[in-house]
Coordinates of C-alpha atoms in Angstrom, one line a residue:
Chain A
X55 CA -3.4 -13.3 -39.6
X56 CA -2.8 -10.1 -37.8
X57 CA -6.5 -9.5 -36.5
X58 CA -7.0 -13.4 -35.9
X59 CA -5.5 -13.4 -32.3
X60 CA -7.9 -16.1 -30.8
X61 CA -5.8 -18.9 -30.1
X62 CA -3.1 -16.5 -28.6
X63 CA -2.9 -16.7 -24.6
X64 CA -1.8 -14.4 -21.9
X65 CA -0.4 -16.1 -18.7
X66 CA 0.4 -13.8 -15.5
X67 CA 2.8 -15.3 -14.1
X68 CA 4.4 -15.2 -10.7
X69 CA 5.9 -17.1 -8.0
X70 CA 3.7 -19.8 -7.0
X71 CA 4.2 -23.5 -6.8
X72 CA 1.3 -24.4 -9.3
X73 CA 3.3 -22.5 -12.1
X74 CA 5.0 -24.8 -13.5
X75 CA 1.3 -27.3 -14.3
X76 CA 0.1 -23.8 -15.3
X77 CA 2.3 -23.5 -17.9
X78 CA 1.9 -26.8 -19.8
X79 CA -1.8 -26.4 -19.3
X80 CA -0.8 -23.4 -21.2
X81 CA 0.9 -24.6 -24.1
X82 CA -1.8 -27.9 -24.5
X83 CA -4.3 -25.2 -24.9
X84 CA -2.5 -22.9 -26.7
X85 CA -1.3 -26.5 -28.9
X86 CA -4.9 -28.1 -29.3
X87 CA -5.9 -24.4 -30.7
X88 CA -3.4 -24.0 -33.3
X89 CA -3.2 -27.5 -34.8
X90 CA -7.1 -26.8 -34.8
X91 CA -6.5 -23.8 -36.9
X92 CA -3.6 -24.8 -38.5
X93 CA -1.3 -21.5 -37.4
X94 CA 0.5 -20.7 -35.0
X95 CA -0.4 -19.4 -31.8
X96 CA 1.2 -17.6 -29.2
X97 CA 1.7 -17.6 -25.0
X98 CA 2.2 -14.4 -23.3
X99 CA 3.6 -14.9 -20.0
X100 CA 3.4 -11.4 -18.2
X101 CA 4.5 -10.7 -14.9
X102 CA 2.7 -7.8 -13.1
X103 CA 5.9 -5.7 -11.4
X104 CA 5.2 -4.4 -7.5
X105 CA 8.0 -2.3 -8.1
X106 CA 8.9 0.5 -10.0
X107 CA 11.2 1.6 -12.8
X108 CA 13.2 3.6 -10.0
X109 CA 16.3 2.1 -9.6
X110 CA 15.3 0.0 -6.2
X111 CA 14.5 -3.4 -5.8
X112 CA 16.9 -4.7 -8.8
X113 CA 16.9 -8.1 -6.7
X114 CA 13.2 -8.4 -7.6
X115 CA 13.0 -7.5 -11.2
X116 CA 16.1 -9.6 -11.9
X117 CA 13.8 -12.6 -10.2
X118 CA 11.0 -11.4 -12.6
X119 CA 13.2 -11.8 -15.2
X120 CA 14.6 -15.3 -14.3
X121 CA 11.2 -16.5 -13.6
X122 CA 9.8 -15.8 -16.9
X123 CA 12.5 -17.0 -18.6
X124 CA 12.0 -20.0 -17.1
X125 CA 8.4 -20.0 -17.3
X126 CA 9.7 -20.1 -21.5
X127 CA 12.1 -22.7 -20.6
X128 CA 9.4 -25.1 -19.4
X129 CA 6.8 -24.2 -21.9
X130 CA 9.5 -25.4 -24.7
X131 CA 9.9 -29.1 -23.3
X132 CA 6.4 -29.0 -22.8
X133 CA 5.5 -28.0 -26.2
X134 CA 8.7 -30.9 -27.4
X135 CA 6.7 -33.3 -25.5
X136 CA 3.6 -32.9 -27.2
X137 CA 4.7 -32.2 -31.2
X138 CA 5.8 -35.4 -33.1
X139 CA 9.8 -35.0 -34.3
X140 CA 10.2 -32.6 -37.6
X141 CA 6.7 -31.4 -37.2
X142 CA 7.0 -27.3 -37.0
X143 CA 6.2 -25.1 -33.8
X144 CA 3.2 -24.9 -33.3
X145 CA 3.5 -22.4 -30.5
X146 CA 6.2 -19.6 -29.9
X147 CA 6.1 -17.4 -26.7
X148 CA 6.6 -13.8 -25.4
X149 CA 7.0 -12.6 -22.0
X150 CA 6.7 -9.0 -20.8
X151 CA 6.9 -6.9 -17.2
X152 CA 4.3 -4.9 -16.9
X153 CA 2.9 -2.0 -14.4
X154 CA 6.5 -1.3 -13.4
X155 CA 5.6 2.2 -13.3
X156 CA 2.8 2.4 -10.9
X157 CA 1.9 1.6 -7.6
X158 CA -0.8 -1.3 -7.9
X159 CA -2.2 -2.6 -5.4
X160 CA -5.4 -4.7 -5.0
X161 CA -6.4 -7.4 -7.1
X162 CA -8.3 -4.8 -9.7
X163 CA -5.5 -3.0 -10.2
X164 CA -3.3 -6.4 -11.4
X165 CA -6.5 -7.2 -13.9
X166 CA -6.2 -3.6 -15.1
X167 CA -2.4 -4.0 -15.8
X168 CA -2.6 -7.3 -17.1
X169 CA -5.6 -6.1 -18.8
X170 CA -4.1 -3.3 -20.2
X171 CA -1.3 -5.6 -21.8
X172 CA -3.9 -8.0 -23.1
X173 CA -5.4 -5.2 -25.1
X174 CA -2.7 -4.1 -26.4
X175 CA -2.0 -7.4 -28.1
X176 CA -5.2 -8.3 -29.2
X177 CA -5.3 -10.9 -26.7
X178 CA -8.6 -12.4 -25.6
X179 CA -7.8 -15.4 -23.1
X180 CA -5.9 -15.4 -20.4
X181 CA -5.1 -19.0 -18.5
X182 CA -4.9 -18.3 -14.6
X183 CA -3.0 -20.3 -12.1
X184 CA -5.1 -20.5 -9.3
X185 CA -2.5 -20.1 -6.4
X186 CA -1.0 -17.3 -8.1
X187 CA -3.2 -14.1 -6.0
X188 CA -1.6 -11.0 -6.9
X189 CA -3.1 -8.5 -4.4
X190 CA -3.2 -10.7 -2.2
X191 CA -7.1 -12.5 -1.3
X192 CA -9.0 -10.2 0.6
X193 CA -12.2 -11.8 1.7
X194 CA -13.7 -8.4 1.1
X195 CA -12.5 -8.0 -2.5
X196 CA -13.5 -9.9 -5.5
X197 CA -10.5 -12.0 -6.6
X198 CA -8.2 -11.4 -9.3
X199 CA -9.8 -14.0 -12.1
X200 CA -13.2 -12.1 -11.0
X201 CA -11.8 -9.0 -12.0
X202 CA -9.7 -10.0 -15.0
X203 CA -13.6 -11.8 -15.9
X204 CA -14.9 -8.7 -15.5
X205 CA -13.4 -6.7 -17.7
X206 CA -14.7 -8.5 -20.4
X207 CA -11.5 -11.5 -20.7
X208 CA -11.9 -15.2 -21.4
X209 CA -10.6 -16.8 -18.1
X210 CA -9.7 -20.1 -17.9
X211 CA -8.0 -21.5 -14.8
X212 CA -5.6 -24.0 -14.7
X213 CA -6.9 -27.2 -13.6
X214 CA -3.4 -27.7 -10.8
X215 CA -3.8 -29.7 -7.6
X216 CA -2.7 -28.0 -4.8
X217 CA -1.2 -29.9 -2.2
X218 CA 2.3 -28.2 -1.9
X219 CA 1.9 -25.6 0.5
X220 CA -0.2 -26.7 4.2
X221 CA -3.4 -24.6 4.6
X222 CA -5.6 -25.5 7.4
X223 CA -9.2 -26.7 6.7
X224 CA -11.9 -25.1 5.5
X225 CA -9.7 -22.2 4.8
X226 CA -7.4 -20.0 2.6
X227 CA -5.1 -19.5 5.4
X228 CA -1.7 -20.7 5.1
X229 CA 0.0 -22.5 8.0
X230 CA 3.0 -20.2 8.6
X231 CA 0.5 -17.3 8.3
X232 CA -1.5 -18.9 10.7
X233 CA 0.9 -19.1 13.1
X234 CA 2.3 -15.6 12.7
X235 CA -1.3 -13.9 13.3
X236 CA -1.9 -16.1 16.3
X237 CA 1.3 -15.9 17.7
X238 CA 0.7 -12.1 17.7
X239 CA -3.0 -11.7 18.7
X240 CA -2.2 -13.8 21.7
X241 CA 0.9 -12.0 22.8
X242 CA -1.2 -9.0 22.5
X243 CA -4.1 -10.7 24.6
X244 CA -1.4 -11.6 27.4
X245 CA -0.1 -8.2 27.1
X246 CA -3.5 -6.9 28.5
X247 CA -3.6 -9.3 31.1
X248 CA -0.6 -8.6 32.4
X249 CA 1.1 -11.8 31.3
X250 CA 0.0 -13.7 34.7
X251 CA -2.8 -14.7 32.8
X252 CA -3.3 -18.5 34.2
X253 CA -6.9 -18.5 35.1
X254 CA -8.5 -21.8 32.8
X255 CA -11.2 -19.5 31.5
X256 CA -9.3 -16.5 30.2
X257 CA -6.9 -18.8 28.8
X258 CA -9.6 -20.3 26.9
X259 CA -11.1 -16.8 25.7
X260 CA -7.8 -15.8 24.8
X261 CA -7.3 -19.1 22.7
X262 CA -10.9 -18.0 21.1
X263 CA -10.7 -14.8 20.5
X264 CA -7.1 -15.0 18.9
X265 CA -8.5 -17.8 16.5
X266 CA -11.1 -15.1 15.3
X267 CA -8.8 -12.5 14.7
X268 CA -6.5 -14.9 12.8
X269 CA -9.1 -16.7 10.6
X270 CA -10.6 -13.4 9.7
X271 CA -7.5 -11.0 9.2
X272 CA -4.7 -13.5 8.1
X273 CA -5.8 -13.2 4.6
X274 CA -5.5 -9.1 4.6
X275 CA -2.6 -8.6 7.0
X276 CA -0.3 -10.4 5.4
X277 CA -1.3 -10.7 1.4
X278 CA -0.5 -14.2 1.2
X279 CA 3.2 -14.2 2.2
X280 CA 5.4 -14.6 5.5
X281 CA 7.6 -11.7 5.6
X282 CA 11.4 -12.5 6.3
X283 CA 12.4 -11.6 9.8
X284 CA 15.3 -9.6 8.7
X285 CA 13.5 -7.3 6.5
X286 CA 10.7 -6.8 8.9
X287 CA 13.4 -6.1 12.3
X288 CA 15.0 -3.6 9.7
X289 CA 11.9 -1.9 8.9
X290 CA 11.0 -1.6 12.5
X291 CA 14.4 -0.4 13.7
X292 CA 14.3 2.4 11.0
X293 CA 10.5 3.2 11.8
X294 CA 11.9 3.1 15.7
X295 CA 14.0 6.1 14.0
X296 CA 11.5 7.4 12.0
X297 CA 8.6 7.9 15.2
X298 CA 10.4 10.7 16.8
X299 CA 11.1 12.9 13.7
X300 CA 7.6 12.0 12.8
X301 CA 6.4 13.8 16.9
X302 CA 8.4 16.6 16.5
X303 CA 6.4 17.5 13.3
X304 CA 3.1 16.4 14.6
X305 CA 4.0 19.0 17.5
X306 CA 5.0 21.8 15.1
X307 CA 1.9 21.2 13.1
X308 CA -0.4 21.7 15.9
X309 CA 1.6 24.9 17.6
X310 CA 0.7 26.3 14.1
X311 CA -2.5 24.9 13.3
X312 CA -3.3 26.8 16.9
X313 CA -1.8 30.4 15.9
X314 CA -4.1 29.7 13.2
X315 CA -7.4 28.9 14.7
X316 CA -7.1 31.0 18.4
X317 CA -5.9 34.0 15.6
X318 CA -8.7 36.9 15.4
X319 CA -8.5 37.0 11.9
X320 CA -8.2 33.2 11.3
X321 CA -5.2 33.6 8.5
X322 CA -5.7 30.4 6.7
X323 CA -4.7 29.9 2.7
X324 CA -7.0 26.8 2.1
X325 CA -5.7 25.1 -1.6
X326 CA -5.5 21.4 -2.9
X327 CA -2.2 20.2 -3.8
X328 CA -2.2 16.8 -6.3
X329 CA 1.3 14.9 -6.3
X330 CA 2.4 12.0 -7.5
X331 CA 4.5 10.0 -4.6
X332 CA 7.4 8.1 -5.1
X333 CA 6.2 5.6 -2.7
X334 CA 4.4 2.5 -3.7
X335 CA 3.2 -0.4 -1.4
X336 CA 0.3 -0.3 0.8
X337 CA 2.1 -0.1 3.8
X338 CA 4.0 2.5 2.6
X339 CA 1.6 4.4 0.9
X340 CA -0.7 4.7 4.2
X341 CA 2.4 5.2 6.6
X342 CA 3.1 8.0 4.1
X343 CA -0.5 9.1 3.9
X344 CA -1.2 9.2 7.6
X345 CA 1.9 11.5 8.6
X346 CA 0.6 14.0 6.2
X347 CA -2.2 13.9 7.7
X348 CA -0.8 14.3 11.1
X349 CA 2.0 17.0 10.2
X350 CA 1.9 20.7 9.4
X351 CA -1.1 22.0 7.5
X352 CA -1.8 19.3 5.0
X353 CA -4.8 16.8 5.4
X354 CA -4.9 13.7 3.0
X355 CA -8.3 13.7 0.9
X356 CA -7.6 10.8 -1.6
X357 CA -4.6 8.3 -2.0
X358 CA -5.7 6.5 -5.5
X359 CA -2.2 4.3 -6.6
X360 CA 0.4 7.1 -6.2
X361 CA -1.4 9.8 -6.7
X362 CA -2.5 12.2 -3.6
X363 CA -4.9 14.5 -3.4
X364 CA -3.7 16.3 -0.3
X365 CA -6.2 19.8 1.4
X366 CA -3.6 22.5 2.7
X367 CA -4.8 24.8 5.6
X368 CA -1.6 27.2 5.7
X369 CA 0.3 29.3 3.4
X370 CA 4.1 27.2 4.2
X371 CA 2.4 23.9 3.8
X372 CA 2.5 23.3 0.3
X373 CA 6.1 23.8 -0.1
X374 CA 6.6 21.4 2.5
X375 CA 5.2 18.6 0.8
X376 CA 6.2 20.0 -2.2
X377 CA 10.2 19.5 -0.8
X378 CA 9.3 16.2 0.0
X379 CA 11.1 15.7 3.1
X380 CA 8.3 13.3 4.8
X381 CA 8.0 11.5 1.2
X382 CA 11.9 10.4 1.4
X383 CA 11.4 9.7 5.8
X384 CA 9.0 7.2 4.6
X385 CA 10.7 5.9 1.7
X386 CA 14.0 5.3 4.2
X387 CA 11.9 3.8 6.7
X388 CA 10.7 1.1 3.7
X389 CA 13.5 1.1 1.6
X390 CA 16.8 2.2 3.1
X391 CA 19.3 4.9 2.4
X392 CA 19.4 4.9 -1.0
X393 CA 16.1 5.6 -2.2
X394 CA 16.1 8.7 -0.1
X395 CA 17.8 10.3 -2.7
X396 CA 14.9 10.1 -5.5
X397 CA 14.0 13.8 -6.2
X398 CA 11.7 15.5 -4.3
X399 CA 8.0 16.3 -5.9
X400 CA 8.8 19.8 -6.7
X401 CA 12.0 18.6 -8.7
X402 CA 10.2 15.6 -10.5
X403 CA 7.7 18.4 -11.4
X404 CA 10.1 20.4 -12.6
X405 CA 11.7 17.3 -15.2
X406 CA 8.3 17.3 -16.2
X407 CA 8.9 13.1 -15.7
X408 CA 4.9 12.6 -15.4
X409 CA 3.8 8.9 -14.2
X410 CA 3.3 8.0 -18.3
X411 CA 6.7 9.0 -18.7
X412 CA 8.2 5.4 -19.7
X413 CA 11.9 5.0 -18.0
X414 CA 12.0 7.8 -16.6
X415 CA 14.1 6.7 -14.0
X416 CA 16.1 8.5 -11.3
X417 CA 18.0 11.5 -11.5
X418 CA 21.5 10.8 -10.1
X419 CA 21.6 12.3 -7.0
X420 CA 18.8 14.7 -5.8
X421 CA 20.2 18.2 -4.0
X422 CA 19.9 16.6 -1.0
X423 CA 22.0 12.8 -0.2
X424 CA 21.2 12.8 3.6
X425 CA 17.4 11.4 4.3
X426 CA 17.0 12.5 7.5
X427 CA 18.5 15.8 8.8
X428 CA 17.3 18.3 6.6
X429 CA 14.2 20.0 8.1
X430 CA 12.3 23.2 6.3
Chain B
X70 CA 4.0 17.1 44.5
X71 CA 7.0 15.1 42.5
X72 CA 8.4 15.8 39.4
X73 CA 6.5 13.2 38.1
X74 CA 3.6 14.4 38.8
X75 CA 5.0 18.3 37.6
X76 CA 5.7 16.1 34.2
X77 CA 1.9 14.6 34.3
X78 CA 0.2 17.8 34.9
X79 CA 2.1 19.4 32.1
X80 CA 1.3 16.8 29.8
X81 CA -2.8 16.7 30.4
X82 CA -3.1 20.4 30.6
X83 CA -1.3 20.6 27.4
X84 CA -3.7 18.0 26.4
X85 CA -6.6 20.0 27.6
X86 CA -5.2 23.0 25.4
X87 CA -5.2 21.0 22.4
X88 CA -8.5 19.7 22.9
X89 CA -9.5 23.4 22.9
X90 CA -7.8 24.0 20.3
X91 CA -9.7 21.4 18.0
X92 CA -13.1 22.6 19.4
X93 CA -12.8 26.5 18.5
X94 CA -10.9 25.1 15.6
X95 CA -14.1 22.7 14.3
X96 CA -16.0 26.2 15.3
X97 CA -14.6 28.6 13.5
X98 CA -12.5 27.0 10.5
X99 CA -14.7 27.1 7.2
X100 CA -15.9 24.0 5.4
X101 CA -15.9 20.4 6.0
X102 CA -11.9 19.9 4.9
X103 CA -10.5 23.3 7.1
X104 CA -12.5 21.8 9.9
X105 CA -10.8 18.0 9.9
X106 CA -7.5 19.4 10.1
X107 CA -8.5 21.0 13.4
X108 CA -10.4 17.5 14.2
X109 CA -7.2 15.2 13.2
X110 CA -4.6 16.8 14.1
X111 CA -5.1 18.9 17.1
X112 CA -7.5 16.4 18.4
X113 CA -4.8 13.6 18.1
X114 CA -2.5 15.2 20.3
X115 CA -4.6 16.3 22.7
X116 CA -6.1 12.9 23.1
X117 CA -2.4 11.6 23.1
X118 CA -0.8 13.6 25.8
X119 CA -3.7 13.5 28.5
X120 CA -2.9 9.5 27.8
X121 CA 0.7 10.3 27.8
X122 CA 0.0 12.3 31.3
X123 CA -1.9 9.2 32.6
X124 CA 0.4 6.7 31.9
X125 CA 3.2 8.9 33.7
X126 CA 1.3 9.0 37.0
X127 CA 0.7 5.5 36.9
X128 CA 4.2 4.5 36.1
X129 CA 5.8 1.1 34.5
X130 CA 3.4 -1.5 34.5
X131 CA 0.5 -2.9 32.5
X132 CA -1.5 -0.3 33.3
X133 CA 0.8 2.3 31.2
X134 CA 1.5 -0.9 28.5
X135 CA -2.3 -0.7 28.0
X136 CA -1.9 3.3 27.6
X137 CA 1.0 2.8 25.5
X138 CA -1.0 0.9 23.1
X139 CA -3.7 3.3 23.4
X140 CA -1.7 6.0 22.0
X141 CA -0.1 3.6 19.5
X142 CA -3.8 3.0 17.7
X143 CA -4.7 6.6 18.8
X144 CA -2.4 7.7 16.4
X145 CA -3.4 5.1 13.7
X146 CA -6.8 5.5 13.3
X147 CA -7.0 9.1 13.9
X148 CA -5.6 10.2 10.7
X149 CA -7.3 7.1 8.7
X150 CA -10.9 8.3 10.1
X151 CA -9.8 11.9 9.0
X152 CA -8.9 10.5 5.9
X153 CA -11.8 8.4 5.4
X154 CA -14.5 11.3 6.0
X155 CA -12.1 13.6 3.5
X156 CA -12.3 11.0 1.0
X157 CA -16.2 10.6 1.1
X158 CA -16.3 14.2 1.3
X159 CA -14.6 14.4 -2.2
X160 CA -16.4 11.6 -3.5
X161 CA -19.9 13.5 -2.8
X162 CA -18.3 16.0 -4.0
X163 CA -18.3 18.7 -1.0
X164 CA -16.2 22.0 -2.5
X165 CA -13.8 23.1 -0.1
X166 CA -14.3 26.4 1.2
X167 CA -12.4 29.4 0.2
X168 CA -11.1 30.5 -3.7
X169 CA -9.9 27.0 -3.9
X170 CA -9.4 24.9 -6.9
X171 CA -10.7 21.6 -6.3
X172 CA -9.6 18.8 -9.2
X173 CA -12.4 16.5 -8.0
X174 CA -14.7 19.4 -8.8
X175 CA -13.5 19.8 -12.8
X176 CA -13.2 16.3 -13.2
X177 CA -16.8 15.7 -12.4
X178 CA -17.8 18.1 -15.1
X179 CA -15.8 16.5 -17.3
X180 CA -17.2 12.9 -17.1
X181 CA -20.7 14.1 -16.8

């Protein structure tokens, strides 16, 4: 019975209005397979974190949490609904949070979490719901059942109708996304213009042009999902606080990168550095990777999940990164106050709190509490 | 001349200097990573303050909006290009120059 895990399913599960028809497409499967076989089987429902184990967003692994146990909720009056009275269970369910210790990003890395999971159980099938598109849909990336099908995984999708949410013909694009990209690609054409813009023609090229940008982009600038106003005002105020500290260090890094190049003896220390970043998110991640880029000495080479592989020119630059001090800018800019205070690299390091380490969550209050004034 | 104008000339000879900089700098540093630090960095700002100086001369308008943007993307996509030729650098597996320990390099090895 242990080895004979065919009937058992895996479900990923997040929010998406098809969920619920997912589920009891589920458990008839999962239902159909066991009376067939005459055991039980099993449902995983798995929810692929975008956070991590650090002690920030609590808000969305408490919704995680509710959301599967209602995902179990439902599954139970489906599976009620289908078995005769005093006939035993024919199905019992698990649920699991997985890849809450890594920064994942794109559609392969979900399949490789979910993946991972599935292996570890033995499981073989995994039932998809189709508006559910961790990774958002990319028209440049193969899509998460593709990838889930490609590592070798029985993929069945869950016959739903979709008819909740408005998308506009022809299209993957959502209406409210729509709107958003449009809104700003033509603000950004009148911008140009020099907002008299009233001549028929440009109008008209303006209306084009702003259409093409949406249709092609909508899908990869916004991953699916209208950001809330508040948290997107917030973000920009803070990166409005952020931009300064961020020129003052872009000037510094040139002054020296000049001693160092108009120098007769060219004194240059050239070493990769590897570091995990306590930064996850792609906007995060690239804010993150492009001011290293820009400040003292250090050039980003490869950004793979958290992990950077970062070229320093200069002797001083390592320690800099290793102190962290852009690492917890960017994480206030994203985040707020509090998760400024995650230990710096060196200190994480130090722990020995590699990215396998399980739990290893935040050391109560790293040497430093302020985010932005120190400066080495 | 006005102050403005003082401010202007700072900014694109400043500029200039920078722009110098990440010439002798793509000269003289060794290998292909030393030499995109000169071409991000020093090129960025040099690139950003002759805008900068421009769209002080020309003062509030759209002219200087379309300059403001300009340095806005200028400072996007210079690091990403850096970062993108870096990256393809490692993935072809170019060793950096110098007594340098490159992981990309082992890790190659290892697979092979």
């Amino acid at each position: 019975m242990e080895a004979d895990r065919e009937r058992d399913v895996l479900v990923p599960v997040g929010r998406s209005e098809t969920l619920r028809r997912t589920v009891t497409y589920a458990v008839e499967h999962a239902n159909e397979a066991a009376v067939e076989a005459g055991e039980t089987a099993t449902i995983h429902f798995v929810y692929p974190a975008r956070w991590r184990s650090f002690d920030i967003g609590r808000g969305d692994a408490d919704a995680a949490e509710s959301l599967l146990e209602r995902a179990i909720i439902w599954g139970r009056e489906d599976l009620d609904e289908l078995l005769a009275e005093d006939t035993p269970e024919t199905v019992t369910f698990e649920s699991a949070i997985v890849g809450t210790n890594e920064y994942i990003f794109g559609p392969s890395d979900f399949a490789d979490v979910i993946g991972r999971y599935a292996d570890a159980n033995g499981l073989e099938q995994i039932v998809v719901d189709p508006s559910f598109r961790p990774g958002g849909n990319a028209p440049l990336l193969r899509s998460f059942e593709a990838e889930l099908a490609a590592l070798g995984f029985d993929v069945l999708e869950a016959p739903v109708t979709r008819q909740t949410r408005r998308r506009l013909p022809l299209t993957d694009i959502g209406f409210a996304e729509f709107s958003v990209i449009f809104t700003a690609s033509i603000l950004f054409y009148f911008a140009l213009g020099g907002w008299h813009v009233t001549d028929p023609y440009e109008l008209v090229t303006g209306v084009a042009t702003a259409s093409v940008v949406t249709l092609t982009l909508a899908g990869v600038s916004l991953k699916g999902g209208v950001p809330g106003v508040r948290a997107v005002a917030t973000t920009l105020l803070r990166f409005g606080a952020y931009t300064p500290i961020l020129l003052w260090e872009i000037a510094k890094a040139n002054v020296a990168l000049a001693y160092v190049v108009l120098h007769p003896r060219l004194p240059i220390d050239p070493r990769v550095v590897e570091f995990d970043a306590a930064v996850w998110g792609d906007m995060p991640v690239m804010t993150l990777a492009n001011s290293i880029t820009l400040t003292p000495g250090t050039l980003t080479v490869d950004v793979s999940r958290q992990q950077f592989v970062v070229h320093a020119l200069i002797p001083d630059a390592e320690d800099d990164l290793m102190e962290g001090t852009l690492e917890r800018l960017v994480r206030f800019v994203f985040y707020g106050r509090e998760s400024a205070r995650i230990p710096s690299p060196l200190e994480r390091r130090d722990d020995g709190t590699d990215r396998d380490g399980e739990g290893s969550g935040p050391k109560p209050g790293g040497e430093n509490g302020g985010p932005a004034k120190e400066d080495a | 001349m006005t102050p403005l104008e003082y401010l202007a000339a700072v900014l694109v000879i400043g500029g200039t200097f920078f722009g110098l900089v990440a010439t002798v700098g793509l000269l003289r540093l060794p290998g292909l990573y030393a030499r995109l630090h000169a071409a991000s960095k020093s090129d960025t700002l040099g690139s950003v303050l002759a805008v900068a100086g421009g769209a002080v001369v020309l003062g509030v308008g759209t002219e200087s909006l379309k300059l403001g943007f300009l340095l806005v993307f200028l400072l996007l996509t210079s690091p990403t290009a850096a970062h993108a030729i870096a990256r393809s650098g490692q993935e072809q597996g170019v060793e950096p120059a110098g007594n340098v320990d490159a992981p990309w390099i082992d890790e190659e090895e290892g697979d092979a």
